[in-house]
Every structure is written in structure tokens, then in C-alpha cells.
CSV table of N, CA and C in Angstrom, one decimal:
chain,number,residue,atom,x,y,z
A,102,UNK,N,1.0,-1.3,0.1
A,102,UNK,CA,0.0,-0.1,-0.1
A,102,UNK,C,0.9,1.0,0.0
A,103,UNK,N,0.5,2.2,-0.5
A,103,UNK,CA,1.1,3.6,-0.8
A,103,UNK,C,0.3,4.5,0.3
A,104,UNK,N,0.9,5.5,0.9
A,104,UNK,CA,0.5,6.2,2.0
A,104,UNK,C,-0.6,7.4,1.2
A,105,UNK,N,-1.3,7.9,2.0
A,105,UNK,CA,-1.9,9.0,1.4
A,105,UNK,C,-1.1,10.3,1.3
A,106,UNK,N,-0.6,10.8,0.2
A,106,UNK,CA,0.4,12.0,0.1
A,106,UNK,C,-0.1,13.0,0.6
A,107,UNK,N,0.9,14.0,1.2
A,107,UNK,CA,0.6,15.2,1.6
A,107,UNK,C,1.3,16.2,0.9
A,108,UNK,N,0.8,17.2,0.3
A,108,UNK,CA,1.5,18.5,-0.6
A,108,UNK,C,2.0,19.5,0.3
A,109,UNK,N,3.1,19.6,0.1
A,109,UNK,CA,3.9,20.9,1.1
A,109,UNK,C,4.0,22.0,0.0
A,110,UNK,N,4.2,23.2,0.2
A,110,UNK,CA,4.6,24.2,-0.6
A,110,UNK,C,5.9,25.2,-0.2
A,111,UNK,N,6.4,25.9,-1.2
A,111,UNK,CA,7.5,26.7,-0.7
A,111,UNK,C,7.2,27.8,-1.6
A,112,UNK,N,7.4,29.0,-0.9
A,112,UNK,CA,7.3,30.4,-1.8
A,112,UNK,C,8.4,30.5,-2.6
A,113,UNK,N,8.2,31.4,-3.5
A,113,UNK,CA,9.3,32.0,-4.6
A,113,UNK,C,9.5,33.3,-4.1
A,114,UNK,N,10.4,33.7,-4.9
A,114,UNK,CA,10.7,35.3,-4.9
A,114,UNK,C,9.6,36.1,-5.3
A,115,UNK,N,8.9,35.5,-6.4
A,115,UNK,CA,7.9,36.1,-7.0
A,115,UNK,C,6.4,35.9,-6.1
A,116,UNK,N,5.8,36.7,-5.7
A,116,UNK,CA,4.7,36.2,-4.5
A,116,UNK,C,3.5,35.9,-5.3
A,117,UNK,N,3.4,35.8,-6.7
A,117,UNK,CA,2.6,35.1,-7.4
A,117,UNK,C,2.7,33.8,-7.8
A,118,UNK,N,3.8,33.2,-7.4
A,118,UNK,CA,4.3,31.8,-7.6
A,118,UNK,C,4.7,30.9,-6.2
A,119,UNK,N,4.3,29.8,-6.2
A,119,UNK,CA,4.5,28.9,-5.4
A,119,UNK,C,4.8,27.5,-6.1
A,120,UNK,N,5.9,26.5,-5.2
A,120,UNK,CA,6.1,25.2,-5.7
A,120,UNK,C,5.6,24.5,-4.8
A,121,UNK,N,5.0,23.5,-5.5
A,121,UNK,CA,4.0,22.4,-4.5
A,121,UNK,C,4.9,21.3,-4.3
A,122,UNK,N,5.1,20.5,-3.5
A,122,UNK,CA,6.0,19.5,-3.2
A,122,UNK,C,5.5,18.0,-3.0
A,123,UNK,N,5.6,17.2,-3.5
A,123,UNK,CA,4.9,15.8,-3.0
A,123,UNK,C,6.4,14.7,-3.0
A,124,UNK,N,6.8,14.6,-1.7
A,124,UNK,CA,8.0,13.9,-1.3
A,124,UNK,C,7.7,12.4,-1.1
A,125,UNK,N,7.6,11.7,-2.1
A,125,UNK,CA,7.6,10.4,-1.8
A,125,UNK,C,8.3,9.5,-2.8
A,126,UNK,N,8.7,8.3,-2.6
A,126,UNK,CA,9.4,7.3,-3.5
A,126,UNK,C,8.7,6.6,-4.4
A,127,UNK,N,7.2,6.7,-4.3
A,127,UNK,CA,6.4,6.1,-5.3
A,127,UNK,C,6.1,6.9,-6.7
A,128,UNK,N,5.6,6.4,-7.6
A,128,UNK,CA,5.0,6.9,-8.9
A,128,UNK,C,4.1,8.3,-8.6
A,129,UNK,N,4.4,9.5,-9.1
A,129,UNK,CA,3.7,10.7,-8.5
A,129,UNK,C,3.1,11.2,-9.8
A,130,UNK,N,1.8,11.5,-9.8
A,130,UNK,CA,1.0,12.1,-11.0
A,130,UNK,C,0.3,13.1,-10.4
A,131,UNK,N,0.7,14.4,-10.7
A,131,UNK,CA,0.1,15.7,-10.4
A,131,UNK,C,-1.2,16.0,-11.6
A,132,UNK,N,-2.2,16.4,-10.8
A,132,UNK,CA,-3.4,16.9,-11.7
A,132,UNK,C,-3.8,18.4,-11.0
A,133,UNK,N,-4.5,18.8,-12.2
A,133,UNK,CA,-5.0,20.3,-11.5
A,133,UNK,C,-6.5,20.0,-11.7
A,134,UNK,N,-7.4,21.1,-11.2
A,134,UNK,CA,-8.8,20.9,-11.2
A,134,UNK,C,-9.5,20.5,-12.2
A,135,UNK,N,-9.0,20.7,-13.6
A,135,UNK,CA,-9.7,20.3,-14.7
A,135,UNK,C,-9.5,19.0,-15.1
A,136,UNK,N,-8.4,18.4,-14.2
A,136,UNK,CA,-8.2,16.9,-14.4
A,136,UNK,C,-7.0,17.0,-15.5
A,137,UNK,N,-6.1,18.0,-15.9
A,137,UNK,CA,-5.0,17.9,-16.8
A,137,UNK,C,-4.0,17.3,-15.6
A,138,UNK,N,-3.1,16.6,-16.5
A,138,UNK,CA,-2.1,16.1,-15.8
A,138,UNK,C,-0.9,17.0,-16.0
A,139,UNK,N,-0.2,17.2,-15.0
A,139,UNK,CA,1.0,18.1,-15.0
A,139,UNK,C,2.1,17.6,-14.8
A,140,UNK,N,3.1,17.7,-15.4
A,140,UNK,CA,4.7,17.2,-15.3
A,140,UNK,C,5.5,18.0,-14.2
A,141,UNK,N,5.8,16.9,-13.5
A,141,UNK,CA,6.4,17.4,-12.2
A,141,UNK,C,8.0,17.3,-12.6
A,142,UNK,N,9.0,18.2,-11.6
A,142,UNK,CA,10.3,18.2,-11.6
A,142,UNK,C,10.8,17.2,-10.6
A,143,UNK,N,11.9,16.7,-10.7
A,143,UNK,CA,12.5,16.0,-9.5
A,143,UNK,C,12.7,16.8,-8.6
A,144,UNK,N,12.7,16.3,-7.0
A,144,UNK,CA,13.0,16.9,-5.9
A,144,UNK,C,13.8,16.2,-5.1
A,145,UNK,N,14.9,16.8,-4.4
A,145,UNK,CA,15.7,16.0,-4.0
A,145,UNK,C,15.5,16.0,-2.5
A,146,UNK,N,15.6,15.2,-1.7
A,146,UNK,CA,16.2,13.8,-2.1
A,146,UNK,C,15.1,12.9,-2.5
A,147,UNK,N,13.8,13.1,-2.6
A,147,UNK,CA,12.7,12.3,-3.3
A,147,UNK,C,11.5,12.9,-3.4
A,148,UNK,N,10.6,12.6,-4.5
A,148,UNK,CA,9.4,13.2,-4.8
A,148,UNK,C,9.8,14.1,-6.0
A,149,UNK,N,8.8,15.0,-6.2
A,149,UNK,CA,8.7,15.9,-7.1
A,149,UNK,C,8.1,17.1,-7.0
A,150,UNK,N,8.1,18.3,-7.6
A,150,UNK,CA,7.4,19.6,-7.5
A,150,UNK,C,7.1,20.1,-8.6
A,151,UNK,N,5.8,21.0,-8.4
A,151,UNK,CA,5.3,21.6,-9.6
A,151,UNK,C,5.3,23.1,-9.5
A,152,UNK,N,5.4,24.1,-10.3
A,152,UNK,CA,5.5,25.5,-10.2
A,152,UNK,C,3.9,25.8,-10.5
A,153,UNK,N,3.4,26.5,-9.4
A,153,UNK,CA,2.0,27.0,-9.7
A,153,UNK,C,2.1,28.5,-9.8
A,154,UNK,N,1.4,29.2,-11.0
A,154,UNK,CA,1.4,30.4,-10.8
A,154,UNK,C,-0.1,30.9,-10.6
A,155,UNK,N,-0.3,32.1,-9.9
A,155,UNK,CA,-1.5,32.7,-9.4
A,155,UNK,C,-2.3,33.1,-10.4
A,156,UNK,N,-3.4,32.4,-10.8
A,156,UNK,CA,-4.3,32.6,-11.9
A,156,UNK,C,-5.3,33.4,-11.5
A,157,UNK,N,-5.6,34.0,-10.3
A,157,UNK,CA,-6.7,34.7,-9.8
A,157,UNK,C,-8.0,33.8,-9.7
A,158,UNK,N,-7.9,32.7,-9.8
A,158,UNK,CA,-9.1,31.8,-9.8
A,158,UNK,C,-9.0,31.2,-8.7
A,159,UNK,N,-9.8,31.4,-7.4
A,159,UNK,CA,-9.7,30.8,-6.0
A,159,UNK,C,-10.1,29.3,-6.2
A,160,UNK,N,-10.9,28.9,-7.1
A,160,UNK,CA,-11.4,27.4,-7.4
A,160,UNK,C,-10.2,26.5,-7.8
A,161,UNK,N,-9.3,27.0,-8.4
A,161,UNK,CA,-8.5,26.2,-9.0
A,161,UNK,C,-7.6,25.1,-7.8
A,162,UNK,N,-7.5,23.9,-8.0
A,162,UNK,CA,-6.7,23.2,-7.1
A,162,UNK,C,-5.9,22.1,-7.8
A,163,UNK,N,-5.0,21.6,-7.0
A,163,UNK,CA,-3.9,20.7,-7.3
A,163,UNK,C,-3.8,19.6,-6.6
A,164,UNK,N,-3.7,18.3,-7.3
A,164,UNK,CA,-3.7,17.0,-6.1
A,164,UNK,C,-2.4,16.4,-6.5
A,165,UNK,N,-1.8,15.4,-5.8
A,165,UNK,CA,-0.8,14.5,-6.1
A,165,UNK,C,-1.3,13.1,-5.9
A,166,UNK,N,-1.0,12.3,-6.7
A,166,UNK,CA,-1.4,10.8,-6.4
A,166,UNK,C,-0.3,9.9,-6.5
A,167,UNK,N,0.0,9.1,-5.6
A,167,UNK,CA,1.1,8.2,-5.6
A,167,UNK,C,0.4,6.8,-6.1
A,168,UNK,N,1.2,6.3,-6.8
A,168,UNK,CA,0.8,4.8,-7.4
A,168,UNK,C,1.9,3.9,-7.4
A,169,UNK,N,1.5,2.7,-7.0
A,169,UNK,CA,2.3,1.7,-7.2
A,169,UNK,C,1.7,0.3,-8.0
A,170,UNK,N,2.2,-0.9,-8.1
A,170,UNK,CA,1.6,-2.0,-9.0
A,170,UNK,C,0.3,-2.4,-8.0
A,171,UNK,N,0.2,-2.2,-6.7
A,171,UNK,CA,-1.0,-2.7,-5.9
A,171,UNK,C,-2.1,-1.6,-5.6
A,172,UNK,N,-1.6,-0.3,-5.4
A,172,UNK,CA,-2.8,0.8,-5.2
A,172,UNK,C,-2.3,2.0,-5.3
A,173,UNK,N,-3.2,2.9,-5.3
A,173,UNK,CA,-3.0,4.4,-5.5
A,173,UNK,C,-3.7,5.0,-4.4
A,174,UNK,N,-3.0,6.2,-4.0
A,174,UNK,CA,-3.9,7.3,-3.1
A,174,UNK,C,-3.6,8.6,-3.5
A,175,UNK,N,-4.6,9.6,-3.2
A,175,UNK,CA,-4.8,11.1,-3.9
A,175,UNK,C,-4.8,11.8,-2.7
A,176,UNK,N,-4.0,12.9,-2.7
A,176,UNK,CA,-4.0,13.9,-1.5
A,176,UNK,C,-5.1,14.4,-1.5
A,177,UNK,N,-5.3,15.4,-0.6
A,177,UNK,CA,-6.6,16.4,-0.4
A,177,UNK,C,-6.0,17.4,-1.3
A,178,UNK,N,-7.1,18.1,-2.1
A,178,UNK,CA,-6.9,19.4,-2.8
A,178,UNK,C,-6.2,20.2,-2.2
A,179,UNK,N,-5.1,21.2,-2.9
A,179,UNK,CA,-4.6,22.3,-2.4
A,179,UNK,C,-5.2,23.4,-3.4
A,180,UNK,N,-5.8,24.3,-2.9
A,180,UNK,CA,-6.3,25.3,-3.5
A,180,UNK,C,-5.9,26.6,-3.8
A,181,UNK,N,-6.0,27.2,-4.7
A,181,UNK,CA,-5.1,28.6,-5.2
A,181,UNK,C,-5.6,29.6,-4.1
A,182,UNK,N,-6.6,29.6,-3.4
A,182,UNK,CA,-7.1,30.3,-2.6
A,182,UNK,C,-6.3,30.3,-1.2
A,183,UNK,N,-5.9,29.6,-1.1
A,183,UNK,CA,-5.2,29.0,0.3
A,183,UNK,C,-3.5,29.2,0.1
A,184,UNK,N,-3.5,29.2,-1.2
A,184,UNK,CA,-1.7,29.3,-1.4
A,184,UNK,C,-1.3,31.1,-1.6
A,185,UNK,N,-2.5,31.7,-2.3
A,185,UNK,CA,-2.3,33.2,-2.5
A,185,UNK,C,-3.2,33.8,-2.0
A,186,UNK,N,-3.1,34.4,-0.8
A,186,UNK,CA,-4.1,35.0,0.1
A,186,UNK,C,-3.7,36.6,0.0
């Protein structure tokens, strides 16, 4: 079984940009609120991150799904309204 992932975030120098981080050793699948799969970048020591820009749409959200041959678990959504206050 894979654990339910938790997304953390790190601010950027630009106040309208954050980096969402999913730090796990499993296969990671990022999606946005429209269901589009996003390409993550490697994160040291493990996991991936995506860069999110403030689109001024508080209902936009992002999830991280961990997947292996046995099962998959998806994080709670992280909403733009909580990232950019």
C-alpha cells in the first residue's frame, strides 16, 4: 500500500508563484482542477514538485497521486485561494 500523500509548498521570490512538493518514493501523478495531468520536476532527496502561478481563480486546485502496482492514493486538494492570500 502507498500512503495518502500530503502536499507541502515553498514560496518563490515572486509572490504570485509557489512550488508544490510531493516527497515520496512512489510514482507521482500531478493533476489540476480540470483533470489535466501536469509534469513534475525531480525534488531532492525524493519526490517531485510543480510550479504554480496565481491565476486569480480561487477554485483552482492541485492534487498529487501516489501509485504503485498494488494501489494508489490521492492527496487532499490544495486550492489556489489557500496558496495566494
